[in-house]
mmCIF file with all atom_site columns, C-alpha atoms in Angstrom:
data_model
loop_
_atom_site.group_PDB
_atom_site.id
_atom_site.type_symbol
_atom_site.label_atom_id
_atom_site.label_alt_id
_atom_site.label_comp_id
_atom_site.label_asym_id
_atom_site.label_entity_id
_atom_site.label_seq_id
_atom_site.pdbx_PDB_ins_code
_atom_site.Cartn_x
_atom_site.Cartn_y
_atom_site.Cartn_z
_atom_site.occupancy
_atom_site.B_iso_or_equiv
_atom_site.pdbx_formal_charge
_atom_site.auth_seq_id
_atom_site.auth_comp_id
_atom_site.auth_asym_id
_atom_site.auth_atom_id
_atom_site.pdbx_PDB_model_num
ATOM 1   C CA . UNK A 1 1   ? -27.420 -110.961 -6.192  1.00 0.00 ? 1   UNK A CA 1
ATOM 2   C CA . UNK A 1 2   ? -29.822 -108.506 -4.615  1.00 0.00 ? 2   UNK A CA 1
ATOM 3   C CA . UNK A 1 3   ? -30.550 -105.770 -7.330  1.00 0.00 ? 3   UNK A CA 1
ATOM 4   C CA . UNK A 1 4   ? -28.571 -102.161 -6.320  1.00 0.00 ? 4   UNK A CA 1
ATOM 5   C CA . UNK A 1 5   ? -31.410 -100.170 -5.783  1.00 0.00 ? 5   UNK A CA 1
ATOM 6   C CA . UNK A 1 6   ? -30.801 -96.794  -7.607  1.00 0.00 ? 6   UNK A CA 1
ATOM 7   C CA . UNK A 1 7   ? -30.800 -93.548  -5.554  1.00 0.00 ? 7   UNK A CA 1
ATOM 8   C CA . UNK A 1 8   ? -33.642 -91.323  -6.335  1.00 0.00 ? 8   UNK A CA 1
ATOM 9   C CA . UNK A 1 9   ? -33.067 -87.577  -6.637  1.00 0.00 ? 9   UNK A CA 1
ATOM 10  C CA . UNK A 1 10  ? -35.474 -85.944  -4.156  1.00 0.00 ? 10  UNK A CA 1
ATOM 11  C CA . UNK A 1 11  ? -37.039 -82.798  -6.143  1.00 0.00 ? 11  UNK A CA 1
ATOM 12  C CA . UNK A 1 12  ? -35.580 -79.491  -5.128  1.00 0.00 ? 12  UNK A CA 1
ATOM 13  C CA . UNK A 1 13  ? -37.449 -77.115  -2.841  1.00 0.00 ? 13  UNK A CA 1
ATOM 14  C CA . UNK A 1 14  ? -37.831 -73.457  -4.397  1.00 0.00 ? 14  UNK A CA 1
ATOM 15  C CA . UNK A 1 15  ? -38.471 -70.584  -2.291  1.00 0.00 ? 15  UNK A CA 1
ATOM 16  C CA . UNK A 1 16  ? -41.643 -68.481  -3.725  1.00 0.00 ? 16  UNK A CA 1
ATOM 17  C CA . UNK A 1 17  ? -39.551 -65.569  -2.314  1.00 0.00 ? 17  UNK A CA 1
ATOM 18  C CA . UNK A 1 18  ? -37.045 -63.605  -4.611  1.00 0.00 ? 18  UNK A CA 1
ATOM 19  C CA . UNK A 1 19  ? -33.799 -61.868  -3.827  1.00 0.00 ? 19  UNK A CA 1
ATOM 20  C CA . UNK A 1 20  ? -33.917 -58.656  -3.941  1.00 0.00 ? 20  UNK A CA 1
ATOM 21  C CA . UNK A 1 21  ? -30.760 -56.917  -5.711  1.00 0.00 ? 21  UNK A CA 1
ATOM 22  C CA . UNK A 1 22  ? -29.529 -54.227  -3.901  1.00 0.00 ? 22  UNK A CA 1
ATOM 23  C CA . UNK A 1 23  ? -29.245 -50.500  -5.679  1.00 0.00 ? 23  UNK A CA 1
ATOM 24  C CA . UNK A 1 24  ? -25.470 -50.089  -7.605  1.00 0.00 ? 24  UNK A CA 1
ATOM 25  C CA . UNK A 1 25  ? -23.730 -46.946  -5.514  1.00 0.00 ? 25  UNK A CA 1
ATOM 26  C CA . UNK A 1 26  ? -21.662 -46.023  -8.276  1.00 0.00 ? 26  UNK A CA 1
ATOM 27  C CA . UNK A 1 27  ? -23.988 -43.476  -9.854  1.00 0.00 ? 27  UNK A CA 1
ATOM 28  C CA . UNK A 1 28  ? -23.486 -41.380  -7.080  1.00 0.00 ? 28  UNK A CA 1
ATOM 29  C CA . UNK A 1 29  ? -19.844 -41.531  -6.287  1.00 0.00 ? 29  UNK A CA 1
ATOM 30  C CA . UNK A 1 30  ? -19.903 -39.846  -9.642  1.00 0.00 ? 30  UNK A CA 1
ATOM 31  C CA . UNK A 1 31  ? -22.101 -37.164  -8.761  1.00 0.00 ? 31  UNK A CA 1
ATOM 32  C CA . UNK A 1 32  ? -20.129 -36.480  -6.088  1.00 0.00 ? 32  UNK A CA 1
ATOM 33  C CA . UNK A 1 33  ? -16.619 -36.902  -7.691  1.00 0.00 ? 33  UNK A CA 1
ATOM 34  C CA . UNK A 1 34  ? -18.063 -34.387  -10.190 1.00 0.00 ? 34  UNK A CA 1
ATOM 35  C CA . UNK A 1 35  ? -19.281 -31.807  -7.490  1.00 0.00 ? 35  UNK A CA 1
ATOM 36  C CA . UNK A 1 36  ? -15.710 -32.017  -5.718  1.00 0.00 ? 36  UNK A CA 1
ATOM 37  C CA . UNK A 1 37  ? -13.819 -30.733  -9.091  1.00 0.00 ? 37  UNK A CA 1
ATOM 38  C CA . UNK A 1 38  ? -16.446 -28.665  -10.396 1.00 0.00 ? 38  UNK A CA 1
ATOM 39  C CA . UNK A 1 39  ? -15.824 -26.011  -7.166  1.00 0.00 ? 39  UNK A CA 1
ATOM 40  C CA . UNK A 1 40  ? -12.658 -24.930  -7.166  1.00 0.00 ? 40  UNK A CA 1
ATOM 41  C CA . UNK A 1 41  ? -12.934 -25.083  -10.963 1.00 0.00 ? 41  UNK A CA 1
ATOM 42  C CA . UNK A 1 42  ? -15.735 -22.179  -10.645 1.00 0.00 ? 42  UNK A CA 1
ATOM 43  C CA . UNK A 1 43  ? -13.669 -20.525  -8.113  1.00 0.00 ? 43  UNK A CA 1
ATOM 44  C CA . UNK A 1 44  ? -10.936 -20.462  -10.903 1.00 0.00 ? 44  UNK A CA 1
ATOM 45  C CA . UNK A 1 45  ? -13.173 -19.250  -13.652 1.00 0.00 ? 45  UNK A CA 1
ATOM 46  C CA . UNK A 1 46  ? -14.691 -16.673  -11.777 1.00 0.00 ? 46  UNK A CA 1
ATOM 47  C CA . UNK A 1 47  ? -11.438 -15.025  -10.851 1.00 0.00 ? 47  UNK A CA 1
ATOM 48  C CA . UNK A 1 48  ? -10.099 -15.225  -13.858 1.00 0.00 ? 48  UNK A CA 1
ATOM 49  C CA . UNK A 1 49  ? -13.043 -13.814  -16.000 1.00 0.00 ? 49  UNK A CA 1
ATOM 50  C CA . UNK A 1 50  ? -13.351 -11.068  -13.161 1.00 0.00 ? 50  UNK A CA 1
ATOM 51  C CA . UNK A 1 51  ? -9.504  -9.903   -13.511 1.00 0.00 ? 51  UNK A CA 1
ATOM 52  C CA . UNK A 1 52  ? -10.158 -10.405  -17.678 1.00 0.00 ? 52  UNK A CA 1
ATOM 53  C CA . UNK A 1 53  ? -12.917 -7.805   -17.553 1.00 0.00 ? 53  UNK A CA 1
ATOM 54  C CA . UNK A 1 54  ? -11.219 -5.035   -14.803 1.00 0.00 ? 54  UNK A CA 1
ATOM 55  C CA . UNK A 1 55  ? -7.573  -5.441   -17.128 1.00 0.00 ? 55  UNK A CA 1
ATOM 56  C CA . UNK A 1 56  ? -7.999  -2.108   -18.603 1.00 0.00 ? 56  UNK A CA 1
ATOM 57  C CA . UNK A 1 57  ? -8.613  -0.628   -15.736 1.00 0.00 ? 57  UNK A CA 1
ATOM 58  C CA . UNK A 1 58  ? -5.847  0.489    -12.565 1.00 0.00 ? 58  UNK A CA 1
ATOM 59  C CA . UNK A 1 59  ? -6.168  -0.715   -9.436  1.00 0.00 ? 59  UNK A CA 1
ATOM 60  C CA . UNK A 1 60  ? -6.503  1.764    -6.866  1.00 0.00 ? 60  UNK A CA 1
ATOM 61  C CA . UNK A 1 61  ? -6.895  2.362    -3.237  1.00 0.00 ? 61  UNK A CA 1
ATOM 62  C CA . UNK A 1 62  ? -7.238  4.773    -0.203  1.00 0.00 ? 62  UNK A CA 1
ATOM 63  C CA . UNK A 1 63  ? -5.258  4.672    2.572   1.00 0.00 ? 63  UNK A CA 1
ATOM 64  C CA . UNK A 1 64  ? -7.839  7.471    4.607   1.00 0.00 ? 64  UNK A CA 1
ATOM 65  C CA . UNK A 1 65  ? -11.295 7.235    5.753   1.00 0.00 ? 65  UNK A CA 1
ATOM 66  C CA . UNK A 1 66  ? -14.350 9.322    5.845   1.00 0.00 ? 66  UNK A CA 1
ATOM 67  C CA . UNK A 1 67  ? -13.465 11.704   8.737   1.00 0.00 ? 67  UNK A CA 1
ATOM 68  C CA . UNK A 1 68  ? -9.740  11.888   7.861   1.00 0.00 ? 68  UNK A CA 1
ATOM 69  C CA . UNK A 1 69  ? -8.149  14.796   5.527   1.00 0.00 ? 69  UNK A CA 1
ATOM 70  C CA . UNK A 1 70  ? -10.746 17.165   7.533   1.00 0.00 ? 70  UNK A CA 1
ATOM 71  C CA . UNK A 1 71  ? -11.171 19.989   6.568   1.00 0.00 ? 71  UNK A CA 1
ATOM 72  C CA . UNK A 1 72  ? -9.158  19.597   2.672   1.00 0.00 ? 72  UNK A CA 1
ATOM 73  C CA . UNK A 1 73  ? -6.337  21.479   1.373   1.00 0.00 ? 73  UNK A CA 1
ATOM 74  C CA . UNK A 1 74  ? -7.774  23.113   -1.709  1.00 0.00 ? 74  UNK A CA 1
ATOM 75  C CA . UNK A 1 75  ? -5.725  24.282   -4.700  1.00 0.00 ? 75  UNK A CA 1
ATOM 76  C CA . UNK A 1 76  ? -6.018  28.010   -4.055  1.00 0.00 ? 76  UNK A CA 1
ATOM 77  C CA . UNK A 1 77  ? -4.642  27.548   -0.793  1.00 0.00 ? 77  UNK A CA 1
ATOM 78  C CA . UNK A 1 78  ? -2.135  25.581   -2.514  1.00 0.00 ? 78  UNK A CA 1
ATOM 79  C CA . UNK A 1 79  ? -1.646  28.894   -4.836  1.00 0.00 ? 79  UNK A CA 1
ATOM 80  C CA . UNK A 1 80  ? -1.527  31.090   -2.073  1.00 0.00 ? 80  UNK A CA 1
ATOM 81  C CA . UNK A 1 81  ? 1.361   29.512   -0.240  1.00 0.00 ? 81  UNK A CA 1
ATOM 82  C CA . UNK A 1 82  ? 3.177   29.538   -3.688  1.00 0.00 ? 82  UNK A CA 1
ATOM 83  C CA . UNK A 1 83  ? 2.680   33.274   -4.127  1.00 0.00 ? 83  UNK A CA 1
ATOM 84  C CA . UNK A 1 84  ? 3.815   34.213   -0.464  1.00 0.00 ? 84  UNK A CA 1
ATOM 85  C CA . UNK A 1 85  ? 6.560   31.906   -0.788  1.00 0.00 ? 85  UNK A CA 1
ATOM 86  C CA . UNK A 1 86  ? 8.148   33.903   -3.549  1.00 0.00 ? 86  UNK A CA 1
ATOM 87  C CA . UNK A 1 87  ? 8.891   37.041   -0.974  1.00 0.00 ? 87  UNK A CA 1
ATOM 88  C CA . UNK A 1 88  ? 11.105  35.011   0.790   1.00 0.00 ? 88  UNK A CA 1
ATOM 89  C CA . UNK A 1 89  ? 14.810  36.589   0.741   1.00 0.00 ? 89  UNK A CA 1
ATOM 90  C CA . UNK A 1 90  ? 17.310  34.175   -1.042  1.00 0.00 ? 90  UNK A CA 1
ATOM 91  C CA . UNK A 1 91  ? 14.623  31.888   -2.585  1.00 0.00 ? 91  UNK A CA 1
ATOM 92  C CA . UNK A 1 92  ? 15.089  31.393   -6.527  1.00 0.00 ? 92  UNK A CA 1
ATOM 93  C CA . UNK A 1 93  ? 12.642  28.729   -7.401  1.00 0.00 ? 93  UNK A CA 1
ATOM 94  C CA . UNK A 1 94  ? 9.964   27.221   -6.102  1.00 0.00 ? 94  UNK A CA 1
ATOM 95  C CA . UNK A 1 95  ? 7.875   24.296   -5.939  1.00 0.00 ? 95  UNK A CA 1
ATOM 96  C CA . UNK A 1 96  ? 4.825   23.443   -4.608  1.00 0.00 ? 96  UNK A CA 1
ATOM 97  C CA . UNK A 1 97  ? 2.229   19.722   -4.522  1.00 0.00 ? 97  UNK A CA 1
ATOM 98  C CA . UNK A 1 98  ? 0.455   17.825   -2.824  1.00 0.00 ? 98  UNK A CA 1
ATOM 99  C CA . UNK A 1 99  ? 0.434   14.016   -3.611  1.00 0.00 ? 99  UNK A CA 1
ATOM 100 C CA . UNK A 1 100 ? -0.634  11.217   -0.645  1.00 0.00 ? 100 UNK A CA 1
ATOM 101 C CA . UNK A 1 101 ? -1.733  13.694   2.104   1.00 0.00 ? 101 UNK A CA 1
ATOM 102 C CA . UNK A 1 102 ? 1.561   15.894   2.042   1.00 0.00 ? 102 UNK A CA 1
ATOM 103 C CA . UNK A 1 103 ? 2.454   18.999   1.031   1.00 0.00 ? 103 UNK A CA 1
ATOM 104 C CA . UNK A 1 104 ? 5.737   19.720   0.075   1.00 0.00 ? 104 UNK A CA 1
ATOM 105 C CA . UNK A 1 105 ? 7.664   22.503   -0.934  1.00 0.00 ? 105 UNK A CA 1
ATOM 106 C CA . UNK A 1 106 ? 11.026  22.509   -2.359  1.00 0.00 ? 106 UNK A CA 1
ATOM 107 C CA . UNK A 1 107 ? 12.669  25.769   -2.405  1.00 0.00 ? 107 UNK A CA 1
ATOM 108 C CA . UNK A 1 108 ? 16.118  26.287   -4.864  1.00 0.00 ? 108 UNK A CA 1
ATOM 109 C CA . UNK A 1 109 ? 17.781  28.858   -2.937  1.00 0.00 ? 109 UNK A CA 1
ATOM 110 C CA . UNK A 1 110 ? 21.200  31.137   -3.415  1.00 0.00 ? 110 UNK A CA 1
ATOM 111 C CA . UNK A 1 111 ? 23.849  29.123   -4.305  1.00 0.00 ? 111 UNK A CA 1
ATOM 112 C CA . UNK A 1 112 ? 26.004  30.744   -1.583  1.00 0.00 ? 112 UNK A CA 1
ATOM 113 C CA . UNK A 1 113 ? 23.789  30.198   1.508   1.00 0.00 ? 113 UNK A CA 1
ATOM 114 C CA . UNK A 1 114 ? 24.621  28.336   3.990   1.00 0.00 ? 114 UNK A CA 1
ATOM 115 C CA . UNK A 1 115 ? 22.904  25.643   6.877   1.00 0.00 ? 115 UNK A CA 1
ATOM 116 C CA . UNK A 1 116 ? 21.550  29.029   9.035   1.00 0.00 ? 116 UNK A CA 1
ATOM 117 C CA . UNK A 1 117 ? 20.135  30.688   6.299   1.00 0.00 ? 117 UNK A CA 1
ATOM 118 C CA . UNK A 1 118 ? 18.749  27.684   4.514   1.00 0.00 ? 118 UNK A CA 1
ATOM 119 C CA . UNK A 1 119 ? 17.192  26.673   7.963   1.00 0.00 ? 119 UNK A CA 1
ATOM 120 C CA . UNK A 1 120 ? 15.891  30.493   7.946   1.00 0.00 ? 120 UNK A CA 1
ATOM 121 C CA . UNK A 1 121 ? 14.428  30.223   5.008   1.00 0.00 ? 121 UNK A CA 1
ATOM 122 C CA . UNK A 1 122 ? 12.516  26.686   6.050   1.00 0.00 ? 122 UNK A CA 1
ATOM 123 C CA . UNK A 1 123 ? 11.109  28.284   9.533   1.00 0.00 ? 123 UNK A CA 1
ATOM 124 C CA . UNK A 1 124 ? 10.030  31.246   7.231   1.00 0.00 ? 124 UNK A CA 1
ATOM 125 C CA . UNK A 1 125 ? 8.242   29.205   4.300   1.00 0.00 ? 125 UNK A CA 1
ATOM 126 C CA . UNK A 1 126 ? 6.768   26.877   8.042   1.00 0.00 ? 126 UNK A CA 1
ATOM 127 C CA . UNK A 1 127 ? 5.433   30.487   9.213   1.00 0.00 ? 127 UNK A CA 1
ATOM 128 C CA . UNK A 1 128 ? 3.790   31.124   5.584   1.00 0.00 ? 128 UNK A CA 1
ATOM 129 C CA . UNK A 1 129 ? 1.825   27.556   5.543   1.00 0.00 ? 129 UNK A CA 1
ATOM 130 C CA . UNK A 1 130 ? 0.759   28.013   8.977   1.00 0.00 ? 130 UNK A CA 1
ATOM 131 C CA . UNK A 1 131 ? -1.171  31.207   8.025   1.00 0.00 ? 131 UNK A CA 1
ATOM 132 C CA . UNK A 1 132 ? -2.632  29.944   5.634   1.00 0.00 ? 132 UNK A CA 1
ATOM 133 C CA . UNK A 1 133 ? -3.305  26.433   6.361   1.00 0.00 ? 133 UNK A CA 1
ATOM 134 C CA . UNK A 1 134 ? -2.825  25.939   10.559  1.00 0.00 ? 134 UNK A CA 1
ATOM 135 C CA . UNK A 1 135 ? -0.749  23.478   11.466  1.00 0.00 ? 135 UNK A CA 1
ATOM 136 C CA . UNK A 1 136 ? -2.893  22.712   14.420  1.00 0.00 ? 136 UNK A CA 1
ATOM 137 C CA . UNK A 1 137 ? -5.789  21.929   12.180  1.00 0.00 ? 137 UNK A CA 1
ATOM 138 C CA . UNK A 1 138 ? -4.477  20.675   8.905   1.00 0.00 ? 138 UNK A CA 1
ATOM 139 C CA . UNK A 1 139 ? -1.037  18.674   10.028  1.00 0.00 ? 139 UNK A CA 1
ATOM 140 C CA . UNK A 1 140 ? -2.090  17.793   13.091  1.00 0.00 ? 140 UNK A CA 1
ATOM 141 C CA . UNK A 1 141 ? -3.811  14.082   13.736  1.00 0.00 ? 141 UNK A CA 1
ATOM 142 C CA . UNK A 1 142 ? -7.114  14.325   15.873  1.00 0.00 ? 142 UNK A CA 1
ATOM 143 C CA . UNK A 1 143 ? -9.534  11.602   17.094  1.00 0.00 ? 143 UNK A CA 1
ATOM 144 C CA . UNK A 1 144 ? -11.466 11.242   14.561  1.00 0.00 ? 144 UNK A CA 1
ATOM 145 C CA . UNK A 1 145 ? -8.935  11.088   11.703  1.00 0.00 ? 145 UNK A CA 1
ATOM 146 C CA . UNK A 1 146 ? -5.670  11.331   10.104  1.00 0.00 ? 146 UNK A CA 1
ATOM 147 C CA . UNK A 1 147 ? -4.303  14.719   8.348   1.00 0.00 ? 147 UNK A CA 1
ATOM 148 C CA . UNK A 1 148 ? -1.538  15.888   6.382   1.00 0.00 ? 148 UNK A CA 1
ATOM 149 C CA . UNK A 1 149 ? 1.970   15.660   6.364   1.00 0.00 ? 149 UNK A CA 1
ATOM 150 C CA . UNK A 1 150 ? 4.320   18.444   5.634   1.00 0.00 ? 150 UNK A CA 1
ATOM 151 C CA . UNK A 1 151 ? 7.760   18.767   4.191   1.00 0.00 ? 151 UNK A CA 1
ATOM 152 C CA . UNK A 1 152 ? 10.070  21.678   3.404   1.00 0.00 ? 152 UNK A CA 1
ATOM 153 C CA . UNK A 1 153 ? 12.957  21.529   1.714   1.00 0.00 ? 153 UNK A CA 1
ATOM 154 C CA . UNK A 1 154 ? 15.233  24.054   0.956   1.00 0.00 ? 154 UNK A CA 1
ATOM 155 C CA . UNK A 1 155 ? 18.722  23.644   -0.993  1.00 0.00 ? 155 UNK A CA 1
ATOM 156 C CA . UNK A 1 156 ? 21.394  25.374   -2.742  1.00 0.00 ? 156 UNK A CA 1
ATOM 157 C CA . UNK A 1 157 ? 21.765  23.592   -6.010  1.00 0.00 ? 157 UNK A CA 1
ATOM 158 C CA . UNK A 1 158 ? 20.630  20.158   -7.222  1.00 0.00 ? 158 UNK A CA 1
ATOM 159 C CA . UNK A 1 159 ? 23.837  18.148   -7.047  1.00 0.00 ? 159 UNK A CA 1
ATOM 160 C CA . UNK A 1 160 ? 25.522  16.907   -10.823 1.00 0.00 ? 160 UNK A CA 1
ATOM 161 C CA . UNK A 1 161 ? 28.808  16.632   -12.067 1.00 0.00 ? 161 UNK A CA 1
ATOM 162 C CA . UNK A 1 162 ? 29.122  20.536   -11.923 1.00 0.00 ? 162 UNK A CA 1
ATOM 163 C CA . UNK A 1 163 ? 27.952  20.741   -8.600  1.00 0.00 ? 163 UNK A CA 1
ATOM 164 C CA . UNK A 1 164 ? 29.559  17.768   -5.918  1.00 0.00 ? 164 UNK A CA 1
ATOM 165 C CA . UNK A 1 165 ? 27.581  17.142   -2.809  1.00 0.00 ? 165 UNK A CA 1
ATOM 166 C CA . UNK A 1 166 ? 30.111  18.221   -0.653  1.00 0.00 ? 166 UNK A CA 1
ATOM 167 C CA . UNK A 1 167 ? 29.483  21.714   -1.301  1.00 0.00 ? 167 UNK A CA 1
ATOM 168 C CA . UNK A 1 168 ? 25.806  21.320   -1.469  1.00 0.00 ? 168 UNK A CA 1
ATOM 169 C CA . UNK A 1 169 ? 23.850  22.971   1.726   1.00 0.00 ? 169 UNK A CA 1
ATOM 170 C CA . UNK A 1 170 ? 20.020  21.227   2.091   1.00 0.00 ? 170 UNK A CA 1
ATOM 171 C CA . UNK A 1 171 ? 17.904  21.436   4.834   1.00 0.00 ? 171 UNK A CA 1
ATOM 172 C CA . UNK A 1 172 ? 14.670  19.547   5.406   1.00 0.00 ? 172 UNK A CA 1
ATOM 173 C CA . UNK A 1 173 ? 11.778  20.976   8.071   1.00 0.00 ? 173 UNK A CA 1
ATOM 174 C CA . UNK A 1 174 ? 9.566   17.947   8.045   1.00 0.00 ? 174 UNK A CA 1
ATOM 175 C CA . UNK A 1 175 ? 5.690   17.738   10.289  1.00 0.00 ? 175 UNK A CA 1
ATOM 176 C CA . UNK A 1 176 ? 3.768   14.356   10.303  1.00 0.00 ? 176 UNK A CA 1
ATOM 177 C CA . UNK A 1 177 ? 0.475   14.981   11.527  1.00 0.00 ? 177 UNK A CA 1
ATOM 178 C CA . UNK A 1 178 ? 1.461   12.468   14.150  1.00 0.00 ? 178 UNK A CA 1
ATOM 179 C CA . UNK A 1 179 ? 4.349   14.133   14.901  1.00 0.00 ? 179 UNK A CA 1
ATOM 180 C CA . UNK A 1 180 ? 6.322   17.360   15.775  1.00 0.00 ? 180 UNK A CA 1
ATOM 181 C CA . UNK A 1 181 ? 8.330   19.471   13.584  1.00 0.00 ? 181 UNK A CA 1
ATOM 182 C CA . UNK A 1 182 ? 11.569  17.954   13.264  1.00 0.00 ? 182 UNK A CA 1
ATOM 183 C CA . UNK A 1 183 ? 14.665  19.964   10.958  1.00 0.00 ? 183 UNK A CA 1
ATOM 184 C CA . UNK A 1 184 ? 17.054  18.055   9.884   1.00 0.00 ? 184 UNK A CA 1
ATOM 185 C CA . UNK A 1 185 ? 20.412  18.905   8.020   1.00 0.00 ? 185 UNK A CA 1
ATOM 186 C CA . UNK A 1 186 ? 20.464  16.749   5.394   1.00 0.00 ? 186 UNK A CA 1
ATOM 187 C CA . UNK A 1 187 ? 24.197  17.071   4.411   1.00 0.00 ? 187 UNK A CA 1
ATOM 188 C CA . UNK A 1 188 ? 25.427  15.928   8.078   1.00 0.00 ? 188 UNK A CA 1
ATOM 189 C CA . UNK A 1 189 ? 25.770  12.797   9.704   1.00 0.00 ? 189 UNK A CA 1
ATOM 190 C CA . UNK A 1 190 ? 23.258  12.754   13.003  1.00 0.00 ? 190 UNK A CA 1
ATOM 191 C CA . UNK A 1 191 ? 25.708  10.423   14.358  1.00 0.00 ? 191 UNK A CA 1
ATOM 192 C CA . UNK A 1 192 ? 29.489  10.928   12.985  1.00 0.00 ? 192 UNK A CA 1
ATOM 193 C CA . UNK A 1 193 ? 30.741  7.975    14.835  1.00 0.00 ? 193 UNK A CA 1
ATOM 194 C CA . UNK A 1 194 ? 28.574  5.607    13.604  1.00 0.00 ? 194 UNK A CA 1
ATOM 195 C CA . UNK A 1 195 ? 29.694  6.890    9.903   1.00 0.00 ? 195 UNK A CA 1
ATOM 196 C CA . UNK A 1 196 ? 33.495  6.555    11.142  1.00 0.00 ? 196 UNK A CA 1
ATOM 197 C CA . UNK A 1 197 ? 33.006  2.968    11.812  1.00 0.00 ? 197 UNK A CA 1
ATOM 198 C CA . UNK A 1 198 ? 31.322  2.189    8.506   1.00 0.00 ? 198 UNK A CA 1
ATOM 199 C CA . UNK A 1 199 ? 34.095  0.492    6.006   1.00 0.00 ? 199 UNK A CA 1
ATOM 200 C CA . UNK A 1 200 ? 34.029  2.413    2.650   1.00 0.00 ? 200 UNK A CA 1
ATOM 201 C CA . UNK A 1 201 ? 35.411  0.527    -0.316  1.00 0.00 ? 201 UNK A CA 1
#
């Protein structure tokens, strides 16, 4: 029998170079992760520690600009329409302010006047204002700015359980200072049949 010659293992070859491991990414998915929440987190904080500190305080706001409300209604104008207003025949009480840019007057007159003389009494107290405040300059929008509005009420009696509505007599003289002066009776329909087809239960 021939002797099996055994198989030699030939010596393995080994590279002198080494693999280089490539950096791990996961470090800065983090970072990034972490950047994501962390803005709309500040976004949060920031409004919420900014309404914290103004929570004492009211929020407010101006509806006019620099140019409008030009030239200003000042008190002792305000004063002076009060104390002319008084001379009016048939007025008993009066009332006078000016809150958001309009001036109105409310004027408790006789208890037995009726629409003509209330509306009387509205054109007058109209004619007072204008002399001392002109409607062309102080009601009356220009380019540059918005003015004041003005309303003028006049009434017989405020209504209660002594004194129904349908008796009442109230007439309103209203001027935007975008519009014209507009009186309206505030005690009749502008459009009856329109009220006649509305179903009262």
């Amino acid at each position: 029998m021939a002797k099996q010659m055994k198989k030699v293992k030939k010596p393995q070859k080994f590279s002198n170079t080494v693999k280089e491991k490539k950096p791990k990414q996961g470090h800065k998915l983090v970072w990034f992760t972490i950047i994501i929440i962390a803005i709309p987190c500040a976004i949060v904080a920031y409004v919420l520690l900014t309404s914290i500190g103004g929570q004492n305080k009211p929020v407010t706001g101006d509806r006019f600009g620099k140019e409008d409300l030009n030239p200003e209604i000042s008190s002792s104008m305000i004063k002076d329409i009060e104390s002319q207003l008084a001379s009016i025949d048939g007025v008993e009480n009066i009332e006078v302010n000016l809150k958001s840019a309009t001036l109105r007057i409310s004027l408790d007159i006789v208890d037995d006047a009726n629409s003509e003389k209330a509306s009387s009494i509205c054109e007058s107290a109209y004619s007072i204002v204008d002399s001392i405040c002109p409607i062309s300059t102080y009601f009356t929008n220009t380019e540059d700015g918005k003015m004041y509005d003005l309303e003028i009420a006049s009434f017989t009696y405020i209504v209660d359980d002594a004194h129904p509505v349908e008796g009442q007599v109230y007439i309103q003289l209203t001027k935007t200072g975008a519009g014209s002066k507009v009186i309206d009776n505030m005690n009749a329909a502008k459009n009856q049949s329109i009220v006649d087809q509305i179903k009262r239960y």
